[in-house]
JSON list of C-alpha atoms in Angstrom, two decimals:
[
{"chain": "A", "resi": 1, "resn": "MET", "atom": "CA", "xyz": [114.91, 23.46, 89.04]},
{"chain": "A", "resi": 2, "resn": "GLY", "atom": "CA", "xyz": [113.50, 26.17, 86.74]},
{"chain": "A", "resi": 3, "resn": "LEU", "atom": "CA", "xyz": [115.73, 25.02, 83.89]},
{"chain": "A", "resi": 4, "resn": "LEU", "atom": "CA", "xyz": [114.44, 21.46, 84.16]},
{"chain": "A", "resi": 5, "resn": "ASN", "atom": "CA", "xyz": [110.86, 22.74, 84.03]},
{"chain": "A", "resi": 6, "resn": "ILE", "atom": "CA", "xyz": [111.34, 24.44, 80.66]},
{"chain": "A", "resi": 7, "resn": "LEU", "atom": "CA", "xyz": [113.39, 21.73, 78.93]},
{"chain": "A", "resi": 8, "resn": "PRO", "atom": "CA", "xyz": [110.35, 19.93, 77.41]},
{"chain": "A", "resi": 9, "resn": "GLN", "atom": "CA", "xyz": [109.03, 23.21, 75.96]},
{"chain": "A", "resi": 10, "resn": "VAL", "atom": "CA", "xyz": [112.45, 24.22, 74.64]},
{"chain": "A", "resi": 11, "resn": "PHE", "atom": "CA", "xyz": [112.82, 20.82, 72.99]},
{"chain": "A", "resi": 12, "resn": "GLN", "atom": "CA", "xyz": [109.30, 21.16, 71.57]},
{"chain": "A", "resi": 13, "resn": "VAL", "atom": "CA", "xyz": [110.25, 24.48, 69.96]},
{"chain": "A", "resi": 14, "resn": "VAL", "atom": "CA", "xyz": [113.28, 22.80, 68.41]},
{"chain": "A", "resi": 15, "resn": "THR", "atom": "CA", "xyz": [111.24, 19.83, 67.11]},
{"chain": "A", "resi": 16, "resn": "THR", "atom": "CA", "xyz": [108.55, 22.17, 65.76]},
{"chain": "A", "resi": 17, "resn": "VAL", "atom": "CA", "xyz": [111.09, 24.18, 63.77]},
{"chain": "A", "resi": 18, "resn": "CYS", "atom": "CA", "xyz": [112.92, 21.04, 62.60]},
{"chain": "A", "resi": 19, "resn": "GLY", "atom": "CA", "xyz": [109.60, 19.41, 61.72]},
{"chain": "A", "resi": 20, "resn": "GLY", "atom": "CA", "xyz": [108.61, 22.44, 59.68]},
{"chain": "A", "resi": 21, "resn": "PHE", "atom": "CA", "xyz": [111.87, 22.41, 57.74]},
{"chain": "A", "resi": 22, "resn": "LEU", "atom": "CA", "xyz": [111.63, 18.64, 57.25]},
{"chain": "A", "resi": 23, "resn": "ALA", "atom": "CA", "xyz": [108.03, 18.93, 56.01]},
{"chain": "A", "resi": 24, "resn": "ASP", "atom": "CA", "xyz": [108.93, 21.72, 53.59]},
{"chain": "A", "resi": 25, "resn": "TYR", "atom": "CA", "xyz": [111.88, 19.73, 52.25]},
{"chain": "A", "resi": 26, "resn": "LEU", "atom": "CA", "xyz": [109.95, 16.49, 51.81]},
{"chain": "A", "resi": 27, "resn": "ILE", "atom": "CA", "xyz": [107.01, 18.16, 50.07]},
{"chain": "A", "resi": 28, "resn": "SER", "atom": "CA", "xyz": [108.93, 20.67, 47.92]},
{"chain": "A", "resi": 29, "resn": "HIS", "atom": "CA", "xyz": [111.46, 18.08, 46.70]},
{"chain": "A", "resi": 30, "resn": "GLY", "atom": "CA", "xyz": [108.75, 15.54, 45.92]},
{"chain": "A", "resi": 31, "resn": "LYS", "atom": "CA", "xyz": [110.07, 13.01, 48.43]},
{"chain": "A", "resi": 32, "resn": "LEU", "atom": "CA", "xyz": [106.61, 12.55, 50.00]},
{"chain": "A", "resi": 33, "resn": "SER", "atom": "CA", "xyz": [103.12, 13.84, 49.33]},
{"chain": "A", "resi": 34, "resn": "LYS", "atom": "CA", "xyz": [101.56, 16.33, 51.73]},
{"chain": "A", "resi": 35, "resn": "ILE", "atom": "CA", "xyz": [99.59, 13.64, 53.51]},
{"chain": "A", "resi": 36, "resn": "GLY", "atom": "CA", "xyz": [102.57, 11.26, 53.49]},
{"chain": "A", "resi": 37, "resn": "THR", "atom": "CA", "xyz": [104.65, 13.96, 55.15]},
{"chain": "A", "resi": 38, "resn": "ARG", "atom": "CA", "xyz": [101.93, 14.64, 57.75]},
{"chain": "A", "resi": 39, "resn": "HIS", "atom": "CA", "xyz": [101.69, 10.91, 58.46]},
{"chain": "A", "resi": 40, "resn": "LEU", "atom": "CA", "xyz": [105.45, 10.58, 58.91]},
{"chain": "A", "resi": 41, "resn": "LEU", "atom": "CA", "xyz": [105.70, 13.54, 61.26]},
{"chain": "A", "resi": 42, "resn": "ASN", "atom": "CA", "xyz": [102.84, 12.26, 63.39]},
{"chain": "A", "resi": 43, "resn": "VAL", "atom": "CA", "xyz": [104.33, 8.79, 63.59]},
{"chain": "A", "resi": 44, "resn": "ILE", "atom": "CA", "xyz": [107.61, 10.35, 64.77]},
{"chain": "A", "resi": 45, "resn": "GLY", "atom": "CA", "xyz": [105.91, 12.70, 67.24]},
{"chain": "A", "resi": 46, "resn": "PHE", "atom": "CA", "xyz": [103.32, 10.42, 68.75]},
{"chain": "A", "resi": 47, "resn": "GLY", "atom": "CA", "xyz": [105.42, 7.27, 68.43]},
{"chain": "A", "resi": 48, "resn": "MET", "atom": "CA", "xyz": [108.46, 8.65, 70.22]},
{"chain": "A", "resi": 49, "resn": "SER", "atom": "CA", "xyz": [106.28, 10.34, 72.82]},
{"chain": "A", "resi": 50, "resn": "SER", "atom": "CA", "xyz": [104.40, 7.10, 73.55]},
{"chain": "A", "resi": 51, "resn": "ILE", "atom": "CA", "xyz": [107.59, 5.04, 73.78]},
{"chain": "A", "resi": 52, "resn": "SER", "atom": "CA", "xyz": [109.07, 7.61, 76.17]},
{"chain": "A", "resi": 53, "resn": "LEU", "atom": "CA", "xyz": [105.95, 7.68, 78.36]},
{"chain": "A", "resi": 54, "resn": "VAL", "atom": "CA", "xyz": [105.77, 3.90, 78.65]},
{"chain": "A", "resi": 55, "resn": "SER", "atom": "CA", "xyz": [109.52, 3.75, 79.37]},
{"chain": "A", "resi": 56, "resn": "LEU", "atom": "CA", "xyz": [109.05, 6.33, 82.10]},
{"chain": "A", "resi": 57, "resn": "GLY", "atom": "CA", "xyz": [106.95, 3.83, 84.03]},
{"chain": "A", "resi": 58, "resn": "TYR", "atom": "CA", "xyz": [109.89, 1.44, 84.20]},
{"chain": "A", "resi": 59, "resn": "VAL", "atom": "CA", "xyz": [112.48, 3.90, 85.46]},
{"chain": "A", "resi": 60, "resn": "SER", "atom": "CA", "xyz": [113.02, 3.85, 89.19]},
{"chain": "A", "resi": 61, "resn": "ASN", "atom": "CA", "xyz": [115.43, 5.94, 91.21]},
{"chain": "A", "resi": 62, "resn": "ASN", "atom": "CA", "xyz": [117.11, 7.49, 88.18]},
{"chain": "A", "resi": 63, "resn": "ALA", "atom": "CA", "xyz": [116.18, 11.16, 88.06]},
{"chain": "A", "resi": 64, "resn": "ALA", "atom": "CA", "xyz": [118.37, 12.01, 85.06]},
{"chain": "A", "resi": 65, "resn": "TYR", "atom": "CA", "xyz": [116.85, 9.26, 82.91]},
{"chain": "A", "resi": 66, "resn": "SER", "atom": "CA", "xyz": [113.34, 10.22, 84.05]},
{"chain": "A", "resi": 67, "resn": "VAL", "atom": "CA", "xyz": [113.90, 13.86, 83.09]},
{"chain": "A", "resi": 68, "resn": "LEU", "atom": "CA", "xyz": [115.30, 12.81, 79.71]},
{"chain": "A", "resi": 69, "resn": "LEU", "atom": "CA", "xyz": [112.23, 10.67, 79.02]},
{"chain": "A", "resi": 70, "resn": "ILE", "atom": "CA", "xyz": [109.87, 13.50, 80.01]},
{"chain": "A", "resi": 71, "resn": "VAL", "atom": "CA", "xyz": [111.74, 15.93, 77.77]},
{"chain": "A", "resi": 72, "resn": "ILE", "atom": "CA", "xyz": [111.48, 13.48, 74.86]},
{"chain": "A", "resi": 73, "resn": "ALA", "atom": "CA", "xyz": [107.83, 12.62, 75.57]},
{"chain": "A", "resi": 74, "resn": "PHE", "atom": "CA", "xyz": [106.62, 16.21, 75.53]},
{"chain": "A", "resi": 75, "resn": "GLY", "atom": "CA", "xyz": [109.26, 17.65, 73.24]},
{"chain": "A", "resi": 76, "resn": "MET", "atom": "CA", "xyz": [108.36, 15.31, 70.40]},
{"chain": "A", "resi": 77, "resn": "PHE", "atom": "CA", "xyz": [104.95, 16.97, 70.20]},
{"chain": "A", "resi": 78, "resn": "GLY", "atom": "CA", "xyz": [106.66, 19.54, 67.99]},
{"chain": "A", "resi": 79, "resn": "PHE", "atom": "CA", "xyz": [106.47, 17.03, 65.16]},
{"chain": "A", "resi": 80, "resn": "LYS", "atom": "CA", "xyz": [102.74, 16.69, 65.82]},
{"chain": "A", "resi": 81, "resn": "ILE", "atom": "CA", "xyz": [102.34, 20.42, 65.27]},
{"chain": "A", "resi": 82, "resn": "THR", "atom": "CA", "xyz": [103.79, 20.13, 61.76]},
{"chain": "A", "resi": 83, "resn": "GLY", "atom": "CA", "xyz": [101.64, 17.03, 61.19]},
{"chain": "A", "resi": 84, "resn": "ILE", "atom": "CA", "xyz": [98.10, 17.23, 62.53]},
{"chain": "A", "resi": 85, "resn": "ASN", "atom": "CA", "xyz": [97.93, 20.98, 63.10]},
{"chain": "A", "resi": 86, "resn": "ALA", "atom": "CA", "xyz": [99.27, 21.80, 59.63]},
{"chain": "A", "resi": 87, "resn": "ASN", "atom": "CA", "xyz": [96.92, 19.26, 58.06]},
{"chain": "A", "resi": 88, "resn": "VAL", "atom": "CA", "xyz": [93.91, 21.40, 58.97]},
{"chain": "A", "resi": 89, "resn": "SER", "atom": "CA", "xyz": [95.18, 24.05, 56.55]},
{"chain": "A", "resi": 90, "resn": "ASP", "atom": "CA", "xyz": [95.60, 21.34, 53.90]},
{"chain": "A", "resi": 91, "resn": "PHE", "atom": "CA", "xyz": [92.03, 20.06, 53.90]},
{"chain": "A", "resi": 92, "resn": "ALA", "atom": "CA", "xyz": [90.05, 23.20, 54.85]},
{"chain": "A", "resi": 93, "resn": "PRO", "atom": "CA", "xyz": [92.13, 26.36, 54.44]},
{"chain": "A", "resi": 94, "resn": "LEU", "atom": "CA", "xyz": [89.17, 28.75, 54.68]},
{"chain": "A", "resi": 95, "resn": "HIS", "atom": "CA", "xyz": [87.84, 27.06, 57.83]},
{"chain": "A", "resi": 96, "resn": "SER", "atom": "CA", "xyz": [91.11, 26.17, 59.54]},
{"chain": "A", "resi": 97, "resn": "GLY", "atom": "CA", "xyz": [90.62, 28.62, 62.40]},
{"chain": "A", "resi": 98, "resn": "VAL", "atom": "CA", "xyz": [87.22, 27.22, 63.38]},
{"chain": "A", "resi": 99, "resn": "ILE", "atom": "CA", "xyz": [88.30, 23.60, 62.92]},
{"chain": "A", "resi": 100, "resn": "SER", "atom": "CA", "xyz": [91.48, 24.19, 64.94]},
{"chain": "A", "resi": 101, "resn": "GLY", "atom": "CA", "xyz": [89.44, 25.77, 67.71]},
{"chain": "A", "resi": 102, "resn": "ILE", "atom": "CA", "xyz": [87.11, 22.79, 67.85]},
{"chain": "A", "resi": 103, "resn": "MET", "atom": "CA", "xyz": [90.02, 20.36, 67.65]},
{"chain": "A", "resi": 104, "resn": "PHE", "atom": "CA", "xyz": [91.93, 22.07, 70.49]},
{"chain": "A", "resi": 105, "resn": "SER", "atom": "CA", "xyz": [88.79, 22.36, 72.63]},
{"chain": "A", "resi": 106, "resn": "ILE", "atom": "CA", "xyz": [88.12, 18.64, 72.36]},
{"chain": "A", "resi": 107, "resn": "GLY", "atom": "CA", "xyz": [91.81, 17.92, 72.95]},
{"chain": "A", "resi": 108, "resn": "ALA", "atom": "CA", "xyz": [91.78, 20.02, 76.11]},
{"chain": "A", "resi": 109, "resn": "CYS", "atom": "CA", "xyz": [89.32, 17.57, 77.65]},
{"chain": "A", "resi": 110, "resn": "GLY", "atom": "CA", "xyz": [92.29, 15.26, 78.16]},
{"chain": "A", "resi": 111, "resn": "GLY", "atom": "CA", "xyz": [93.62, 17.73, 80.71]},
{"chain": "A", "resi": 112, "resn": "PHE", "atom": "CA", "xyz": [90.81, 17.22, 83.18]},
{"chain": "A", "resi": 113, "resn": "ILE", "atom": "CA", "xyz": [89.96, 13.63, 82.23]},
{"chain": "A", "resi": 114, "resn": "GLY", "atom": "CA", "xyz": [93.57, 12.49, 82.54]},
{"chain": "A", "resi": 115, "resn": "THR", "atom": "CA", "xyz": [93.99, 14.31, 85.84]},
{"chain": "A", "resi": 116, "resn": "SER", "atom": "CA", "xyz": [90.84, 12.66, 87.19]},
{"chain": "A", "resi": 117, "resn": "ILE", "atom": "CA", "xyz": [92.04, 9.21, 86.11]},
{"chain": "A", "resi": 118, "resn": "LEU", "atom": "CA", "xyz": [95.47, 9.80, 87.63]},
{"chain": "A", "resi": 119, "resn": "GLY", "atom": "CA", "xyz": [93.87, 10.99, 90.86]},
{"chain": "A", "resi": 120, "resn": "ALA", "atom": "CA", "xyz": [91.68, 7.89, 91.03]},
{"chain": "A", "resi": 121, "resn": "LEU", "atom": "CA", "xyz": [94.64, 5.62, 90.34]},
{"chain": "A", "resi": 122, "resn": "THR", "atom": "CA", "xyz": [97.04, 7.16, 92.85]},
{"chain": "A", "resi": 123, "resn": "GLU", "atom": "CA", "xyz": [94.77, 8.57, 95.58]},
{"chain": "A", "resi": 124, "resn": "THR", "atom": "CA", "xyz": [95.07, 5.58, 97.91]},
{"chain": "A", "resi": 125, "resn": "ASN", "atom": "CA", "xyz": [97.95, 3.74, 96.28]},
{"chain": "A", "resi": 126, "resn": "ASN", "atom": "CA", "xyz": [100.60, 6.14, 94.95]},
{"chain": "A", "resi": 127, "resn": "THR", "atom": "CA", "xyz": [103.04, 3.58, 93.60]},
{"chain": "A", "resi": 128, "resn": "LEU", "atom": "CA", "xyz": [105.17, 3.25, 90.50]},
{"chain": "A", "resi": 129, "resn": "GLY", "atom": "CA", "xyz": [102.77, 0.53, 89.37]},
{"chain": "A", "resi": 130, "resn": "GLN", "atom": "CA", "xyz": [99.84, 2.98, 89.37]},
{"chain": "A", "resi": 131, "resn": "TRP", "atom": "CA", "xyz": [101.92, 5.50, 87.42]},
{"chain": "A", "resi": 132, "resn": "LYS", "atom": "CA", "xyz": [102.80, 2.78, 84.91]},
{"chain": "A", "resi": 133, "resn": "ILE", "atom": "CA", "xyz": [99.09, 2.29, 84.29]},
{"chain": "A", "resi": 134, "resn": "GLN", "atom": "CA", "xyz": [98.66, 6.02, 83.69]},
{"chain": "A", "resi": 135, "resn": "PHE", "atom": "CA", "xyz": [101.61, 6.14, 81.27]},
{"chain": "A", "resi": 136, "resn": "TRP", "atom": "CA", "xyz": [100.20, 3.16, 79.37]},
{"chain": "A", "resi": 137, "resn": "ILE", "atom": "CA", "xyz": [96.80, 4.89, 79.19]},
{"chain": "A", "resi": 138, "resn": "LEU", "atom": "CA", "xyz": [98.41, 8.06, 77.82]},
{"chain": "A", "resi": 139, "resn": "ALA", "atom": "CA", "xyz": [100.37, 6.09, 75.24]},
{"chain": "A", "resi": 140, "resn": "ALA", "atom": "CA", "xyz": [97.25, 4.16, 74.22]},
{"chain": "A", "resi": 141, "resn": "VAL", "atom": "CA", "xyz": [95.24, 7.36, 73.78]},
{"chain": "A", "resi": 142, "resn": "GLN", "atom": "CA", "xyz": [98.05, 8.85, 71.66]},
{"chain": "A", "resi": 143, "resn": "MET", "atom": "CA", "xyz": [98.30, 5.70, 69.53]},
{"chain": "A", "resi": 144, "resn": "PHE", "atom": "CA", "xyz": [94.51, 5.63, 69.05]},
{"chain": "A", "resi": 145, "resn": "GLY", "atom": "CA", "xyz": [94.58, 9.27, 67.90]},
{"chain": "A", "resi": 146, "resn": "LEU", "atom": "CA", "xyz": [97.49, 8.51, 65.57]},
{"chain": "A", "resi": 147, "resn": "LEU", "atom": "CA", "xyz": [95.66, 5.52, 64.11]},
{"chain": "A", "resi": 148, "resn": "VAL", "atom": "CA", "xyz": [92.52, 7.60, 63.48]},
{"chain": "A", "resi": 149, "resn": "PHE", "atom": "CA", "xyz": [94.65, 10.27, 61.81]},
{"chain": "A", "resi": 150, "resn": "LEU", "atom": "CA", "xyz": [96.49, 7.74, 59.64]},
{"chain": "A", "resi": 151, "resn": "ILE", "atom": "CA", "xyz": [93.19, 6.25, 58.47]},
{"chain": "A", "resi": 152, "resn": "LEU", "atom": "CA", "xyz": [91.06, 9.37, 58.02]},
{"chain": "A", "resi": 153, "resn": "ALA", "atom": "CA", "xyz": [93.38, 12.29, 57.27]},
{"chain": "A", "resi": 154, "resn": "SER", "atom": "CA", "xyz": [93.55, 13.82, 53.82]},
{"chain": "A", "resi": 155, "resn": "GLY", "atom": "CA", "xyz": [96.05, 16.22, 52.34]},
{"chain": "A", "resi": 156, "resn": "GLU", "atom": "CA", "xyz": [93.63, 17.51, 49.73]},
{"chain": "A", "resi": 157, "resn": "THR", "atom": "CA", "xyz": [91.20, 20.37, 50.09]},
{"chain": "A", "resi": 158, "resn": "GLN", "atom": "CA", "xyz": [87.79, 18.87, 50.76]},
{"chain": "A", "resi": 159, "resn": "GLU", "atom": "CA", "xyz": [84.85, 19.61, 48.51]},
{"chain": "A", "resi": 160, "resn": "TRP", "atom": "CA", "xyz": [82.82, 21.09, 51.37]},
{"chain": "A", "resi": 161, "resn": "ALA", "atom": "CA", "xyz": [85.69, 23.45, 52.18]},
{"chain": "A", "resi": 162, "resn": "ASN", "atom": "CA", "xyz": [85.79, 25.08, 48.74]},
{"chain": "A", "resi": 163, "resn": "PRO", "atom": "CA", "xyz": [84.18, 28.47, 48.43]},
{"chain": "A", "resi": 164, "resn": "LYS", "atom": "CA", "xyz": [80.93, 28.45, 46.54]},
{"chain": "A", "resi": 165, "resn": "GLU", "atom": "CA", "xyz": [80.99, 30.04, 43.12]},
{"chain": "A", "resi": 166, "resn": "PRO", "atom": "CA", "xyz": [78.67, 33.01, 43.01]},
{"chain": "A", "resi": 167, "resn": "SER", "atom": "CA", "xyz": [75.65, 32.17, 40.93]},
{"chain": "A", "resi": 168, "resn": "ALA", "atom": "CA", "xyz": [75.19, 34.06, 37.73]},
{"chain": "A", "resi": 169, "resn": "VAL", "atom": "CA", "xyz": [72.76, 36.90, 38.28]},
{"chain": "A", "resi": 170, "resn": "ASP", "atom": "CA", "xyz": [70.51, 37.77, 35.39]},
{"chain": "A", "resi": 171, "resn": "THR", "atom": "CA", "xyz": [71.03, 41.50, 34.92]},
{"chain": "A", "resi": 172, "resn": "SER", "atom": "CA", "xyz": [68.91, 41.78, 31.82]},
{"chain": "A", "resi": 173, "resn": "THR", "atom": "CA", "xyz": [65.56, 43.43, 32.18]},
{"chain": "A", "resi": 174, "resn": "SER", "atom": "CA", "xyz": [62.63, 41.63, 30.70]},
{"chain": "A", "resi": 175, "resn": "GLN", "atom": "CA", "xyz": [59.81, 43.73, 29.30]}
]
């Protein structure tokens, strides 16, 4: 059982490393721009994860297929790491730590909000149908986040993120 528990994380490590190599290749060989590469990796990560989550709601009595879908759903987040997470360093390199902290703090809200929704859905009626609803909600939230990223993300350093040039100080003495 312990091996099954770590499979999604192991697959996520693999997809993170592969995503990093893929991003480096695409950008360094001029195949895609930085933002084009970030977009592609997020479409792969969030798209495959969402498809796997929705599919999970339609699997019944097939443990092996269910485990495979869970591994894919959470393992594909490795591509997200080389997409959204790396993009913070693209648009605000000097502020990436603070922005990442804010981003991850807001993202962590899904942990307790999603758990509350799941509890409300399954508390009195713990059926596959209720789980399907939860998987659809998760996929919809991921797709909404992907859509926002695809529309708003930039691969260029933002003006507000550039360090200010020190102003010229008049060192002459006036008498």
